[in-house]
């Protein structure tokens, strides 16, 4: 008797066999669908041997081959008897298969219950996702990768998978990011270049999308029991996401309450503020600097996206930056206040401080551009606090420094309050009407036209003043001929009715530019 092995695509000689057997132990099935090609004596009589098929539910599961003694032939009655026997054997084989499947299903269901207990246990005792992912990977014996709701890799647990394979899954998921997030399906399947497959399962809970679970497994291998295990695992992940969100929300509420009391002109309950500060490992009696961050996007993105989408983009960048700070700068307190992104940083002093701020800013810029090409980020830094009452002052200083960074130091992207020079004096002007009048008196004719010649002359005068009236350096900076520069300066002098050679007039014009930058008029 031969039974067909679908996995190996061959007929395998099945014990026990009686008599002297000279047949092969396995017959490989290739591209021939006709059973006669493999068993030429199929349903034949009048010869020394014959073969009858074993059929279950119209499917051939094997054959029964009989060979008579020498000089004996198989009769028609013999074949009819063999067909009757083959029907009986087929029923026995099917019953054995059903019994085996039932035992395996029972064992898998018992294992599924154990899996449920283990996953729930990891949710209760674990604080992150590594334990859950590792447990699930070992349970189903497959490579598992957890992504957040933006299809960014969080943790992974490999099972006999190379680093290249894991990277391929991650790259494929990131490449399909847009389609994945737009899809309403709870289950998506993808193929890799090596022909292997992986499924991406959506993690939802509490009416919100939390992330995605990637499992390297052929789609056909996911049966009902494995589906049950995965569905339970997805619920466990959703619970863990919600649990972490509640913890973070609670911390943010405490931080917001803390900041609302720290960044005020007069702190009422200093002892309570000190207690809050201790929760975040912030020693308010040591010198710190306050920094405020702002993000801006290209005009096309601002027009295509609504306010909620813009805020979501900013929050995503901020969360990634906070993760970076927690790993590399654990002493920095990062939080938000009234929509602003705030850092409270220990003041180290010395020459290395500027380099440290530059490293922090460059990393922030790198993270920003990795999420949104063409986006810009600015950083305003305060002077140092000397006591707890200085935080409000430093908060205001950081805001003022941020405004100047956005308007005058776009190429650099960040500036500290102590480097603002005359802008510090300008920031303390109480009456903006006086500033507006001063700007209009000195720059009004150039500001009336925001484009064309007016803008050209406005920029030319600024560069001329910055270059301290040096014609050669000004023309080189503007990439224009010296004669063209002279013509522009004459035109500016006529429009503004000022003598550009007069040092006093040049000072007033420079002051007007600084006021314009500061008040963004």
Coordinates of C-alpha atoms in Angstrom, one line a residue:
X1 CA 0.0 0.0 0.0
X2 CA 1.2 3.5 -1.0
X3 CA -0.1 6.6 0.8
X4 CA 0.3 10.0 -0.7
X5 CA 2.4 12.6 1.2
X6 CA 1.2 16.1 0.1
X7 CA 4.1 17.9 1.8
X8 CA 6.7 15.9 -0.1
X9 CA 4.5 15.4 -3.2
X10 CA 5.2 11.6 -3.4
X11 CA 3.6 8.2 -2.9
X12 CA 5.3 6.5 0.1
X13 CA 5.3 2.7 0.6
X14 CA 3.4 2.1 3.8
X15 CA 4.1 -0.8 6.2
X16 CA 3.3 -3.5 6.5
X17 CA 3.9 -5.1 3.1
X18 CA 3.6 -8.9 2.5
X19 CA 5.6 -11.1 0.3
X20 CA 8.7 -10.4 -1.6
X21 CA 8.5 -6.6 -2.4
X22 CA 10.7 -5.2 -5.2
X23 CA 8.8 -1.9 -5.6
X24 CA 10.5 1.5 -4.7
X25 CA 9.9 2.9 -1.2
X26 CA 8.8 6.3 -2.7
X27 CA 7.4 7.5 -6.0
X28 CA 7.9 11.2 -6.7
X29 CA 4.9 12.9 -8.3
X30 CA 6.0 15.7 -10.7
X31 CA 4.0 17.4 -13.4
X32 CA 2.0 14.4 -14.5
X33 CA -1.6 14.4 -13.2
X34 CA -2.5 10.9 -14.7
X35 CA -2.2 8.2 -12.1
X36 CA -1.4 5.7 -14.9
X37 CA 1.9 7.4 -15.4
X38 CA 3.0 6.1 -11.9
X39 CA 1.0 2.9 -11.6
X40 CA 0.7 1.3 -15.1
X41 CA -1.4 -1.6 -13.8
X42 CA -4.1 0.6 -12.4
X43 CA -7.6 -1.1 -12.5
X44 CA -6.3 -3.8 -14.9
X45 CA -7.0 -7.5 -14.8
X46 CA -5.9 -10.5 -16.9
X47 CA -2.3 -9.9 -15.9
X48 CA 0.0 -10.9 -13.0
X49 CA -0.5 -7.7 -11.0
X50 CA -3.0 -4.8 -10.5
X51 CA -3.4 -1.5 -8.6
X52 CA -6.6 0.0 -7.2
X53 CA -6.9 3.6 -5.8
X54 CA -7.7 4.6 -2.3
X55 CA -10.2 7.4 -2.5
X56 CA -11.6 9.6 0.3
X57 CA -14.1 12.3 -0.6
X58 CA -13.3 12.1 -4.3
X59 CA -9.6 12.6 -3.5
X60 CA -6.9 9.9 -4.1
X61 CA -5.0 9.4 -0.8
X62 CA -3.1 6.3 -2.0
X63 CA -3.1 3.0 -3.8
X64 CA -3.3 -0.7 -3.1
X65 CA -1.0 -2.8 -5.2
X66 CA -1.3 -6.6 -5.5
X67 CA 0.9 -9.1 -7.3
X68 CA -0.1 -12.8 -7.7
X69 CA 2.2 -15.8 -7.6
X70 CA 4.0 -16.7 -10.8
X71 CA 1.7 -18.1 -13.6
X72 CA -1.4 -16.7 -11.8
X73 CA -3.4 -13.8 -13.2
X74 CA -5.7 -11.2 -11.7
X75 CA -9.3 -11.8 -12.6
X76 CA -12.2 -9.4 -12.8
X77 CA -13.6 -10.9 -9.6
X78 CA -10.3 -10.2 -7.9
X79 CA -10.4 -6.5 -8.9
X80 CA -14.0 -6.2 -7.6
X81 CA -12.9 -7.7 -4.3
X82 CA -9.9 -5.4 -4.1
X83 CA -12.1 -2.3 -4.8
X84 CA -14.3 -3.4 -1.9
X85 CA -11.2 -3.8 0.3
X86 CA -9.9 -0.4 -0.8
X87 CA -13.2 1.3 0.2
X88 CA -12.9 -0.2 3.6
X89 CA -9.2 0.8 3.9
X90 CA -10.0 4.3 2.8
X91 CA -12.6 4.6 5.6
X92 CA -10.1 3.4 8.1
X93 CA -7.5 5.9 6.9
X94 CA -10.0 8.8 7.0
X95 CA -11.1 7.8 10.6
X96 CA -7.5 7.7 11.6
X97 CA -6.9 11.1 10.1
X98 CA -9.9 12.6 11.9
X99 CA -8.9 11.0 15.2
X100 CA -5.4 12.4 14.8
X101 CA -6.7 15.9 13.9
X102 CA -9.0 15.8 16.9
X103 CA -6.2 14.9 19.3
X104 CA -4.0 17.6 17.8
X105 CA -6.8 20.2 18.0
X106 CA -7.4 19.2 21.6
X107 CA -3.7 19.6 22.4
X108 CA -3.5 22.9 20.6
X109 CA -6.6 24.2 22.4
X110 CA -5.0 23.2 25.7
X111 CA -1.8 25.0 24.6
X112 CA -3.9 28.0 23.6
X113 CA -5.3 28.3 27.1
X114 CA -1.8 28.2 28.5
X115 CA -0.8 30.9 26.0
X116 CA -3.7 33.0 27.2
X117 CA -2.6 32.7 30.8
X118 CA 1.0 33.5 29.9
X119 CA 0.2 36.6 27.8
X120 CA -2.2 38.0 30.5
X121 CA 0.5 37.4 33.1
X122 CA 3.0 39.4 31.0
X123 CA 0.5 42.2 30.8
X124 CA 0.0 42.3 34.5
X125 CA 3.6 42.1 35.6
X126 CA 5.4 43.6 32.6
X127 CA 5.9 47.3 32.0
X128 CA 6.7 47.2 28.3
X129 CA 6.2 45.1 25.2
X130 CA 9.4 43.1 25.0
X131 CA 8.1 40.3 27.4
X132 CA 4.8 40.0 25.5
X133 CA 6.5 39.9 22.1
X134 CA 9.1 37.3 23.3
X135 CA 6.5 35.1 24.8
X136 CA 4.3 35.2 21.7
X137 CA 7.2 34.4 19.4
X138 CA 8.1 31.4 21.5
X139 CA 4.5 30.2 21.7
X140 CA 3.9 30.2 17.9
X141 CA 7.5 29.6 17.0
X142 CA 7.6 32.4 14.5
X143 CA 9.4 35.8 14.2
X144 CA 7.3 38.6 15.6
X145 CA 7.8 42.4 15.1
X146 CA 5.8 45.1 16.9
X147 CA 5.2 48.4 15.2
X148 CA 3.6 51.5 16.6
X149 CA 0.6 53.2 14.9
X150 CA 3.0 55.1 12.6
X151 CA 4.5 51.8 11.4
X152 CA 7.8 52.4 13.3
X153 CA 9.6 49.4 14.8
X154 CA 9.2 49.1 18.6
X155 CA 10.5 45.6 19.5
X156 CA 11.1 42.3 17.7
X157 CA 11.6 38.7 18.7
X158 CA 13.3 36.5 16.0
X159 CA 12.9 32.8 15.6
X160 CA 15.5 31.3 13.1
X161 CA 15.3 34.6 11.1
X162 CA 18.4 36.4 9.9
X163 CA 19.0 40.1 10.5
X164 CA 18.5 40.6 6.8
X165 CA 15.0 39.0 6.9
X166 CA 14.0 41.1 9.8
X167 CA 15.3 44.2 8.0
X168 CA 13.4 43.2 4.9
X169 CA 10.1 43.0 6.8
X170 CA 10.7 46.3 8.4
X171 CA 11.6 48.0 5.1
X172 CA 8.6 46.4 3.3
X173 CA 6.3 47.7 6.1
X174 CA 7.8 51.2 6.0
X175 CA 7.5 51.2 2.2
X176 CA 3.8 50.3 2.5
X177 CA 3.3 52.7 5.3
X178 CA 0.7 54.8 3.6
X179 CA -1.4 51.9 2.3
X180 CA -1.2 50.1 5.7
X181 CA -2.5 53.1 7.6
X182 CA -5.2 53.8 5.1
X183 CA -6.5 50.2 5.1
X184 CA -9.5 49.3 7.2
X185 CA -8.6 45.6 7.2
X186 CA -7.5 43.9 10.4
X187 CA -5.2 41.6 8.5
X188 CA -2.8 42.4 5.6
X189 CA -0.3 40.1 3.9
X190 CA 2.9 40.8 2.1
X191 CA 5.6 38.9 0.2
X192 CA 9.3 39.4 0.5
X193 CA 11.9 39.1 -2.3
X194 CA 13.0 35.7 -1.1
X195 CA 9.4 34.4 -1.6
X196 CA 8.5 34.2 2.1
X197 CA 5.4 35.8 3.5
X198 CA 4.5 37.8 6.6
X199 CA 1.1 39.0 8.0
X200 CA 0.5 42.4 9.5
X201 CA -2.3 42.4 12.1
X202 CA -3.9 45.6 13.3
X203 CA -3.9 46.4 17.1
X204 CA -7.0 48.3 18.1
X205 CA -8.5 48.9 21.5
X206 CA -10.8 51.5 23.1
X207 CA -11.9 52.6 19.6
X208 CA -8.3 53.7 18.8
X209 CA -5.5 52.4 16.6
X210 CA -2.4 51.5 18.7
X211 CA -0.1 49.6 16.4
X212 CA 0.6 46.7 14.1
X213 CA 1.9 43.1 14.7
X214 CA 4.0 41.5 12.0
X215 CA 4.5 37.7 11.9
X216 CA 6.7 35.9 9.4
X217 CA 4.5 32.9 8.5
X218 CA 2.8 31.6 5.3
X219 CA -0.8 32.7 5.1
X220 CA -1.9 29.1 4.5
X221 CA -0.3 28.0 7.8
X222 CA -2.6 30.2 9.9
X223 CA -5.4 27.9 11.0
X224 CA -8.4 28.5 13.3
X225 CA -6.5 27.8 16.6
X226 CA -3.5 30.1 15.6
X227 CA -6.1 32.8 14.6
X228 CA -7.6 32.5 18.1
X229 CA -4.1 32.8 19.7
X230 CA -3.3 35.9 17.5
X231 CA -6.6 37.6 18.3
X232 CA -6.0 37.1 22.0
X233 CA -2.4 38.4 21.6
X234 CA -3.8 41.5 19.8
X235 CA -6.2 42.2 22.7
X236 CA -3.3 41.8 25.2
X237 CA -1.2 44.3 23.2
X238 CA -4.1 46.7 23.0
X239 CA -4.5 46.5 26.8
X240 CA -0.8 47.2 27.3
X241 CA -0.9 50.2 25.0
X242 CA -3.9 51.6 26.9
X243 CA -2.2 50.9 30.2
X244 CA 0.9 52.8 29.1
X245 CA -1.2 55.6 27.7
X246 CA -3.0 56.0 31.1
X247 CA 0.4 56.1 32.9
X248 CA 1.8 58.7 30.5
X249 CA -1.4 60.8 30.7
X250 CA -1.1 60.7 34.5
X251 CA 2.5 61.8 34.4
X252 CA 1.7 64.6 31.8
X253 CA -1.1 65.9 34.1
X254 CA 1.3 66.0 37.0
X255 CA 3.9 67.8 34.8
X256 CA 1.4 70.3 33.6
X257 CA 0.3 71.0 37.1
X258 CA 3.9 71.3 38.1
X259 CA 4.8 73.7 35.2
X260 CA 1.7 75.8 35.8
X261 CA 3.0 76.5 39.3
X262 CA 6.7 76.8 38.3
X263 CA 6.3 79.2 35.3
X264 CA 4.3 81.9 37.1
X265 CA 5.5 85.4 38.1
X266 CA 5.0 84.6 41.8
X267 CA 5.1 81.0 43.1
X268 CA 2.6 80.6 45.9
X269 CA 3.3 77.1 47.2
X270 CA 7.1 76.6 46.7
X271 CA 7.1 73.4 48.9
X272 CA 4.6 71.7 46.6
X273 CA 6.5 72.8 43.5
X274 CA 9.7 71.3 45.0
X275 CA 7.9 68.0 45.7
X276 CA 6.7 67.9 42.1
X277 CA 10.2 68.7 40.8
X278 CA 11.6 65.7 42.8
X279 CA 9.2 63.4 40.9
X280 CA 11.0 64.3 37.7
X281 CA 14.5 64.3 39.3
X282 CA 14.7 68.1 38.9
X283 CA 16.7 70.0 41.5
X284 CA 15.3 73.5 41.2
X285 CA 18.0 74.8 43.5
X286 CA 20.7 74.1 40.9
X287 CA 21.1 76.3 37.8
X288 CA 19.1 75.3 34.8
X289 CA 18.2 76.8 31.4
X290 CA 14.8 76.8 29.8
X291 CA 14.5 76.0 26.1
X292 CA 11.4 76.3 23.9
X293 CA 11.0 74.4 20.6
X294 CA 8.9 75.3 17.6
X295 CA 8.2 73.4 14.3
X296 CA 7.1 74.8 10.9
X297 CA 6.3 73.0 7.7
X298 CA 6.3 73.9 4.0
X299 CA 3.5 76.1 2.8
X300 CA 2.1 73.3 0.6
X301 CA 1.9 70.9 3.6
X302 CA 0.2 73.6 5.8
X303 CA -2.5 74.1 3.1
X304 CA -3.1 70.4 2.5
X305 CA -3.3 69.5 6.2
X306 CA -5.8 70.6 8.7
X307 CA -4.9 71.8 12.2
X308 CA -5.3 68.4 13.8
X309 CA -2.9 66.8 11.2
X310 CA -0.3 69.5 11.8
X311 CA -0.5 69.0 15.5
X312 CA -0.2 65.2 15.1
X313 CA 3.0 65.7 13.0
X314 CA 4.5 67.9 15.6
X315 CA 3.5 65.5 18.4
X316 CA 5.1 62.6 16.5
X317 CA 8.4 64.4 16.1
X318 CA 8.3 65.5 19.7
X319 CA 7.8 62.0 21.0
X320 CA 10.7 60.7 18.9
X321 CA 12.9 63.5 20.3
X322 CA 11.8 62.7 23.9
X323 CA 12.8 59.1 23.3
X324 CA 16.2 60.3 22.1
X325 CA 16.6 62.5 25.2
X326 CA 15.7 59.8 27.6
X327 CA 18.4 57.6 26.2
X328 CA 21.2 60.1 25.8
X329 CA 20.3 63.1 28.1
X330 CA 18.4 61.6 31.0
X331 CA 19.0 64.8 33.1
X332 CA 16.8 66.9 30.7
X333 CA 13.2 67.3 31.6
X334 CA 11.0 67.4 28.4
X335 CA 7.4 68.5 28.6
X336 CA 4.6 70.6 27.0
X337 CA 2.8 73.7 28.3
X338 CA -0.1 75.3 26.5
X339 CA 1.0 73.8 23.1
X340 CA 4.6 74.7 23.6
X341 CA 7.5 72.1 23.6
X342 CA 9.7 72.8 26.6
X343 CA 13.1 71.6 27.9
X344 CA 14.6 72.2 31.3
X345 CA 18.3 71.6 31.1
X346 CA 21.0 71.6 33.7
X347 CA 23.4 74.5 33.2
X348 CA 26.9 73.1 32.8
X349 CA 28.5 76.4 31.9
X350 CA 31.9 76.7 30.1
X351 CA 32.7 76.6 26.5
X352 CA 31.4 73.1 26.0
X353 CA 27.9 74.3 26.7
X354 CA 27.4 75.8 23.2
X355 CA 28.6 72.6 21.6
X356 CA 26.2 70.6 23.6
X357 CA 23.3 72.7 22.6
X358 CA 24.4 72.4 19.0
X359 CA 24.5 68.6 19.3
X360 CA 21.0 68.6 20.8
X361 CA 19.6 70.9 18.1
X362 CA 21.2 68.9 15.3
X363 CA 19.7 65.7 16.6
X364 CA 16.3 67.4 16.9
X365 CA 16.7 68.7 13.3
X366 CA 17.7 65.2 12.1
X367 CA 14.6 63.6 13.7
X368 CA 12.4 66.4 12.3
X369 CA 13.6 66.0 8.7
X370 CA 13.3 62.2 8.9
X371 CA 9.6 62.6 9.5
X372 CA 8.9 65.6 7.2
X373 CA 11.1 66.7 4.4
X374 CA 11.4 70.5 4.2
X375 CA 10.2 71.0 7.8
X376 CA 12.1 73.5 10.0
X377 CA 12.7 73.5 13.7
X378 CA 13.8 76.4 16.0
X379 CA 15.2 76.5 19.5
X380 CA 15.2 79.4 21.9
X381 CA 17.3 79.1 25.0
X382 CA 17.1 81.3 28.2
X383 CA 19.8 82.5 30.5
X384 CA 20.5 80.5 33.7
X385 CA 18.2 80.2 36.7
X386 CA 19.8 81.1 40.1
X387 CA 16.8 80.3 42.2
X388 CA 13.3 78.9 41.9
X389 CA 11.7 82.3 41.3
X390 CA 13.8 82.7 38.1
X391 CA 11.9 80.0 36.1
X392 CA 9.2 82.4 34.9
X393 CA 11.8 84.9 33.8
X394 CA 13.7 82.3 31.9
X395 CA 10.5 81.0 30.3
X396 CA 9.9 84.5 28.9
X397 CA 13.5 84.8 27.8
X398 CA 13.3 81.5 25.9
X399 CA 10.2 82.7 24.1
X400 CA 12.0 85.9 23.1
X401 CA 15.0 84.0 21.9
X402 CA 12.8 81.6 19.9
X403 CA 11.2 84.6 18.1
X404 CA 14.6 85.9 17.1
X405 CA 15.8 82.5 16.0
X406 CA 12.7 82.2 13.7
X407 CA 13.1 85.6 12.2
X408 CA 16.9 86.4 12.1
X409 CA 18.8 83.1 12.7
X410 CA 17.0 80.7 10.4
X411 CA 20.3 79.4 9.0
X412 CA 21.5 78.5 12.5
X413 CA 18.2 77.5 14.0
X414 CA 18.9 78.2 17.6
X415 CA 20.1 81.0 19.9
X416 CA 20.4 81.6 23.6
X417 CA 19.1 84.7 25.3
X418 CA 22.6 85.9 26.4
X419 CA 23.6 86.1 22.8
X420 CA 20.8 88.4 21.7
X421 CA 22.7 91.6 22.3
X422 CA 20.5 94.6 21.6
X423 CA 17.5 92.4 21.2
X424 CA 17.5 92.1 25.0
X425 CA 16.8 95.8 25.3
X426 CA 14.2 95.7 22.5
X427 CA 12.4 92.9 24.3
X428 CA 11.7 95.1 27.2
X429 CA 9.9 97.8 25.2
X430 CA 6.4 98.1 26.7
X431 CA 4.8 100.2 23.9
X432 CA 4.7 98.4 20.6
X433 CA 3.1 101.4 18.9
X434 CA 6.3 103.4 19.4
X435 CA 8.2 100.5 17.8
X436 CA 5.7 100.3 14.9
X437 CA 6.0 104.1 14.3
X438 CA 9.8 103.9 14.4
X439 CA 9.9 101.1 11.8
X440 CA 7.5 102.9 9.6
X441 CA 9.5 106.1 9.7
X442 CA 12.7 104.4 8.6
X443 CA 11.6 101.4 6.5
X444 CA 8.1 102.2 5.6
X445 CA 8.6 102.9 1.9
X446 CA 10.5 99.6 1.4
X447 CA 7.9 97.6 3.4
X448 CA 4.9 98.8 1.4
X449 CA 5.7 96.3 -1.3
X450 CA 6.4 92.8 0.0
X451 CA 7.5 91.5 -3.5
X452 CA 9.4 92.8 -6.5
X453 CA 11.7 95.9 -6.2
X454 CA 10.5 96.8 -2.7
X455 CA 11.6 93.4 -1.3
X456 CA 14.8 93.6 -3.3
X457 CA 15.7 97.0 -1.9
X458 CA 14.7 95.9 1.6
X459 CA 17.1 92.9 1.6
X460 CA 19.9 94.9 -0.1
X461 CA 19.8 97.6 2.7
X462 CA 19.9 94.9 5.4
X463 CA 23.0 93.3 3.9
X464 CA 24.7 96.7 3.4
X465 CA 24.1 97.5 7.1
X466 CA 25.3 94.1 8.3
X467 CA 28.5 94.5 6.2
X468 CA 29.1 97.8 7.9
X469 CA 28.7 99.8 4.6
X470 CA 31.4 97.8 2.8
X471 CA 30.5 97.9 -0.9
X472 CA 32.8 95.0 -2.0
X473 CA 31.5 92.6 0.7
X474 CA 27.9 93.6 0.1
X475 CA 28.0 93.1 -3.7
X476 CA 29.7 89.7 -3.2
X477 CA 27.2 88.6 -0.7
X478 CA 24.3 89.6 -3.0
X479 CA 26.0 88.3 -6.1
X480 CA 25.5 91.6 -8.0
X481 CA 27.8 94.0 -9.7
X482 CA 29.2 96.9 -7.7
X483 CA 27.6 99.4 -10.1
X484 CA 24.2 97.6 -9.6
X485 CA 24.7 97.9 -5.8
X486 CA 25.4 101.6 -6.0
X487 CA 22.3 102.2 -8.1
X488 CA 20.2 100.3 -5.5
X489 CA 21.7 102.3 -2.6
X490 CA 21.0 105.6 -4.4
X491 CA 17.4 104.5 -4.9
X492 CA 17.1 103.5 -1.2
X493 CA 18.5 106.8 -0.1
X494 CA 16.0 108.7 -2.3
X495 CA 13.0 106.6 -1.0
X496 CA 14.0 106.8 2.7
X497 CA 15.4 110.3 2.5
X498 CA 18.4 109.4 4.5
X499 CA 22.2 109.7 4.1
X500 CA 23.6 106.1 4.2
X501 CA 27.1 107.5 4.9
X502 CA 25.9 109.0 8.2
X503 CA 26.7 106.6 11.1
X504 CA 23.8 107.9 13.1
X505 CA 21.4 107.2 10.3
X506 CA 22.8 103.7 9.8
X507 CA 22.4 102.9 13.5
X508 CA 18.7 104.0 13.3
X509 CA 18.1 101.9 10.2
X510 CA 19.8 98.8 11.9
X511 CA 17.6 99.4 14.9
X512 CA 14.5 99.5 12.7
X513 CA 15.5 96.2 11.2
X514 CA 15.9 94.6 14.7
X515 CA 12.6 96.0 15.8
X516 CA 11.0 94.6 12.6
X517 CA 12.5 91.2 13.3
X518 CA 11.6 91.2 17.0
X519 CA 8.0 92.2 16.6
X520 CA 7.6 90.4 13.2
X521 CA 6.0 93.5 11.7

